[in-house]
Amino acid sequence: VTGYVKCKQPALFYLILELYHAAINRMRKRYADTVATGNGAK
């Protein structure tokens, strides 16, 4: 049972981590674009 859990958990963990990083990167890119356009307007 321990081996099964040990095998199963990391996959789920990495999947969540991957989604988390993707969301952060998207937000960071949007923020950078907003700042860039804001500075360009000024």
PDB file of N, CA and C in Angstrom:
ATOM      1  N   VAL A   1       0.833  -1.207   0.000  1.00  0.00           N
ATOM      2  CA  VAL A   1       0.000   0.000   0.000  1.00  0.00           C
ATOM      3  C   VAL A   1       0.864   1.252   0.000  1.00  0.00           C
ATOM      4  N   THR A   2       1.929   1.231   0.808  1.00  0.00           N
ATOM      5  CA  THR A   2       2.808   2.400   0.883  1.00  0.00           C
ATOM      6  C   THR A   2       3.436   2.688  -0.482  1.00  0.00           C
ATOM      7  N   GLY A   3       3.884   1.624  -1.144  1.00  0.00           N
ATOM      8  CA  GLY A   3       4.504   1.788  -2.452  1.00  0.00           C
ATOM      9  C   GLY A   3       3.529   2.388  -3.451  1.00  0.00           C
ATOM     10  N   TYR A   4       2.275   1.939  -3.382  1.00  0.00           N
ATOM     11  CA  TYR A   4       1.244   2.459  -4.298  1.00  0.00           C
ATOM     12  C   TYR A   4       1.034   3.948  -4.060  1.00  0.00           C
ATOM     13  N   VAL A   5       0.924   4.323  -2.793  1.00  0.00           N
ATOM     14  CA  VAL A   5       0.728   5.736  -2.452  1.00  0.00           C
ATOM     15  C   VAL A   5       1.947   6.531  -2.860  1.00  0.00           C
ATOM     16  N   LYS A   6       3.123   5.967  -2.604  1.00  0.00           N
ATOM     17  CA  LYS A   6       4.365   6.654  -2.940  1.00  0.00           C
ATOM     18  C   LYS A   6       4.439   6.882  -4.449  1.00  0.00           C
ATOM     19  N   CYS A   7       3.962   5.911  -5.200  1.00  0.00           N
ATOM     20  CA  CYS A   7       3.974   6.016  -6.662  1.00  0.00           C
ATOM     21  C   CYS A   7       2.933   7.029  -7.136  1.00  0.00           C
ATOM     22  N   LYS A   8       1.779   7.018  -6.474  1.00  0.00           N
ATOM     23  CA  LYS A   8       0.653   7.804  -6.940  1.00  0.00           C
ATOM     24  C   LYS A   8       0.811   9.296  -6.608  1.00  0.00           C
ATOM     25  N   GLN A   9       1.261   9.597  -5.402  1.00  0.00           N
ATOM     26  CA  GLN A   9       1.281  10.981  -4.941  1.00  0.00           C
ATOM     27  C   GLN A   9       2.131  11.935  -5.791  1.00  0.00           C
ATOM     28  N   PRO A  10       3.402  11.608  -6.082  1.00  0.00           N
ATOM     29  CA  PRO A  10       4.244  12.569  -6.820  1.00  0.00           C
ATOM     30  C   PRO A  10       3.631  13.024  -8.139  1.00  0.00           C
ATOM     31  N   ALA A  11       2.978  12.121  -8.851  1.00  0.00           N
ATOM     32  CA  ALA A  11       2.382  12.485 -10.139  1.00  0.00           C
ATOM     33  C   ALA A  11       1.351  13.593  -9.945  1.00  0.00           C
ATOM     34  N   LEU A  12       0.488  13.413  -8.964  1.00  0.00           N
ATOM     35  CA  LEU A  12      -0.533  14.418  -8.678  1.00  0.00           C
ATOM     36  C   LEU A  12       0.122  15.716  -8.227  1.00  0.00           C
ATOM     37  N   PHE A  13       1.123  15.585  -7.374  1.00  0.00           N
ATOM     38  CA  PHE A  13       1.844  16.753  -6.861  1.00  0.00           C
ATOM     39  C   PHE A  13       2.474  17.544  -7.997  1.00  0.00           C
ATOM     40  N   TYR A  14       3.145  16.839  -8.913  1.00  0.00           N
ATOM     41  CA  TYR A  14       3.805  17.530 -10.025  1.00  0.00           C
ATOM     42  C   TYR A  14       2.793  18.139 -10.982  1.00  0.00           C
ATOM     43  N   LEU A  15       1.648  17.477 -11.135  1.00  0.00           N
ATOM     44  CA  LEU A  15       0.605  18.023 -12.005  1.00  0.00           C
ATOM     45  C   LEU A  15       0.106  19.347 -11.447  1.00  0.00           C
ATOM     46  N   ILE A  16      -0.160  19.378 -10.138  1.00  0.00           N
ATOM     47  CA  ILE A  16      -0.619  20.611  -9.493  1.00  0.00           C
ATOM     48  C   ILE A  16       0.467  21.674  -9.598  1.00  0.00           C
ATOM     49  N   LEU A  17       1.713  21.263  -9.371  1.00  0.00           N
ATOM     50  CA  LEU A  17       2.837  22.204  -9.433  1.00  0.00           C
ATOM     51  C   LEU A  17       2.936  22.803 -10.831  1.00  0.00           C
ATOM     52  N   GLU A  18       2.738  21.955 -11.852  1.00  0.00           N
ATOM     53  CA  GLU A  18       2.815  22.392 -13.245  1.00  0.00           C
ATOM     54  C   GLU A  18       1.733  23.435 -13.536  1.00  0.00           C
ATOM     55  N   LEU A  19       0.508  23.148 -13.109  1.00  0.00           N
ATOM     56  CA  LEU A  19      -0.602  24.087 -13.322  1.00  0.00           C
ATOM     57  C   LEU A  19      -0.336  25.397 -12.588  1.00  0.00           C
ATOM     58  N   TYR A  20       0.208  25.264 -11.370  1.00  0.00           N
ATOM     59  CA  TYR A  20       0.518  26.431 -10.542  1.00  0.00           C
ATOM     60  C   TYR A  20       1.530  27.332 -11.243  1.00  0.00           C
ATOM     61  N   HIS A  21       2.600  26.707 -11.766  1.00  0.00           N
ATOM     62  CA  HIS A  21       3.627  27.481 -12.462  1.00  0.00           C
ATOM     63  C   HIS A  21       3.073  28.126 -13.727  1.00  0.00           C
ATOM     64  N   ALA A  22       2.229  27.388 -14.443  1.00  0.00           N
ATOM     65  CA  ALA A  22       1.636  27.916 -15.673  1.00  0.00           C
ATOM     66  C   ALA A  22       0.797  29.159 -15.363  1.00  0.00           C
ATOM     67  N   ALA A  23       0.010  29.083 -14.287  1.00  0.00           N
ATOM     68  CA  ALA A  23      -0.840  30.211 -13.903  1.00  0.00           C
ATOM     69  C   ALA A  23       0.013  31.415 -13.516  1.00  0.00           C
ATOM     70  N   ILE A  24       1.089  31.173 -12.761  1.00  0.00           N
ATOM     71  CA  ILE A  24       1.974  32.264 -12.335  1.00  0.00           C
ATOM     72  C   ILE A  24       2.627  32.917 -13.553  1.00  0.00           C
ATOM     73  N   ASN A  25       3.113  32.095 -14.483  1.00  0.00           N
ATOM     74  CA  ASN A  25       3.764  32.631 -15.676  1.00  0.00           C
ATOM     75  C   ASN A  25       2.792  33.465 -16.496  1.00  0.00           C
ATOM     76  N   ARG A  26       1.543  32.995 -16.603  1.00  0.00           N
ATOM     77  CA  ARG A  26       0.539  33.722 -17.377  1.00  0.00           C
ATOM     78  C   ARG A  26       0.261  35.069 -16.717  1.00  0.00           C
ATOM     79  N   MET A  27       0.121  35.057 -15.387  1.00  0.00           N
ATOM     80  CA  MET A  27      -0.142  36.299 -14.660  1.00  0.00           C
ATOM     81  C   MET A  27       1.035  37.256 -14.790  1.00  0.00           C
ATOM     82  N   ARG A  28       2.250  36.711 -14.682  1.00  0.00           N
ATOM     83  CA  ARG A  28       3.448  37.546 -14.768  1.00  0.00           C
ATOM     84  C   ARG A  28       3.555  38.175 -16.147  1.00  0.00           C
ATOM     85  N   LYS A  29       3.225  37.397 -17.186  1.00  0.00           N
ATOM     86  CA  LYS A  29       3.295  37.904 -18.554  1.00  0.00           C
ATOM     87  C   LYS A  29       2.259  39.013 -18.760  1.00  0.00           C
ATOM     88  N   ARG A  30       1.047  38.772 -18.241  1.00  0.00           N
ATOM     89  CA  ARG A  30      -0.021  39.772 -18.381  1.00  0.00           C
ATOM     90  C   ARG A  30       0.376  41.055 -17.663  1.00  0.00           C
ATOM     91  N   TYR A  31       0.972  40.894 -16.477  1.00  0.00           N
ATOM     92  CA  TYR A  31       1.415  42.053 -15.700  1.00  0.00           C
ATOM     93  C   TYR A  31       2.489  42.819 -16.463  1.00  0.00           C
ATOM     94  N   ALA A  32       3.439  42.082 -17.044  1.00  0.00           N
ATOM     95  CA  ALA A  32       4.525  42.718 -17.806  1.00  0.00           C
ATOM     96  C   ALA A  32       3.961  43.464 -19.008  1.00  0.00           C
ATOM     97  N   ASP A  33       2.995  42.843 -19.692  1.00  0.00           N
ATOM     98  CA  ASP A  33       2.371  43.488 -20.851  1.00  0.00           C
ATOM     99  C   ASP A  33       1.649  44.761 -20.426  1.00  0.00           C
ATOM    100  N   THR A  34       0.947  44.702 -19.308  1.00  0.00           N
ATOM    101  CA  THR A  34       0.210  45.869 -18.811  1.00  0.00           C
ATOM    102  C   THR A  34       1.172  46.994 -18.476  1.00  0.00           C
ATOM    103  N   VAL A  35       2.255  46.661 -17.804  1.00  0.00           N
ATOM    104  CA  VAL A  35       3.253  47.664 -17.431  1.00  0.00           C
ATOM    105  C   VAL A  35       3.885  48.258 -18.686  1.00  0.00           C
ATOM    106  N   ALA A  36       4.181  47.401 -19.662  1.00  0.00           N
ATOM    107  CA  ALA A  36       4.822  47.861 -20.895  1.00  0.00           C
ATOM    108  C   ALA A  36       3.907  48.829 -21.647  1.00  0.00           C
ATOM    109  N   THR A  37       2.647  48.460 -21.796  1.00  0.00           N
ATOM    110  CA  THR A  37       1.708  49.326 -22.518  1.00  0.00           C
ATOM    111  C   THR A  37       1.473  50.615 -21.736  1.00  0.00           C
ATOM    112  N   GLY A  38       1.430  50.515 -20.412  1.00  0.00           N
ATOM    113  CA  GLY A  38       1.230  51.691 -19.565  1.00  0.00           C
ATOM    114  C   GLY A  38       2.387  52.670 -19.721  1.00  0.00           C
ATOM    115  N   ASN A  39       3.604  52.125 -19.736  1.00  0.00           N
ATOM    116  CA  ASN A  39       4.778  52.976 -19.894  1.00  0.00           C
ATOM    117  C   ASN A  39       4.819  53.563 -21.303  1.00  0.00           C
ATOM    118  N   GLY A  40       4.379  52.766 -22.301  1.00  0.00           N
ATOM    119  CA  GLY A  40       4.372  53.243 -23.678  1.00  0.00           C
ATOM    120  C   GLY A  40       3.385  54.389 -23.848  1.00  0.00           C
ATOM    121  N   ALA A  41       2.241  54.296 -23.160  1.00  0.00           N
ATOM    122  CA  ALA A  41       1.216  55.343 -23.258  1.00  0.00           C
ATOM    123  C   ALA A  41       1.739  56.653 -22.676  1.00  0.00           C
ATOM    124  N   LYS A  42       2.477  56.510 -21.572  1.00  0.00           N
ATOM    125  CA  LYS A  42       3.054  57.701 -20.954  1.00  0.00           C
ATOM    126  C   LYS A  42       4.131  58.270 -21.867  1.00  0.00           C
TER     127      LYS A  42
END
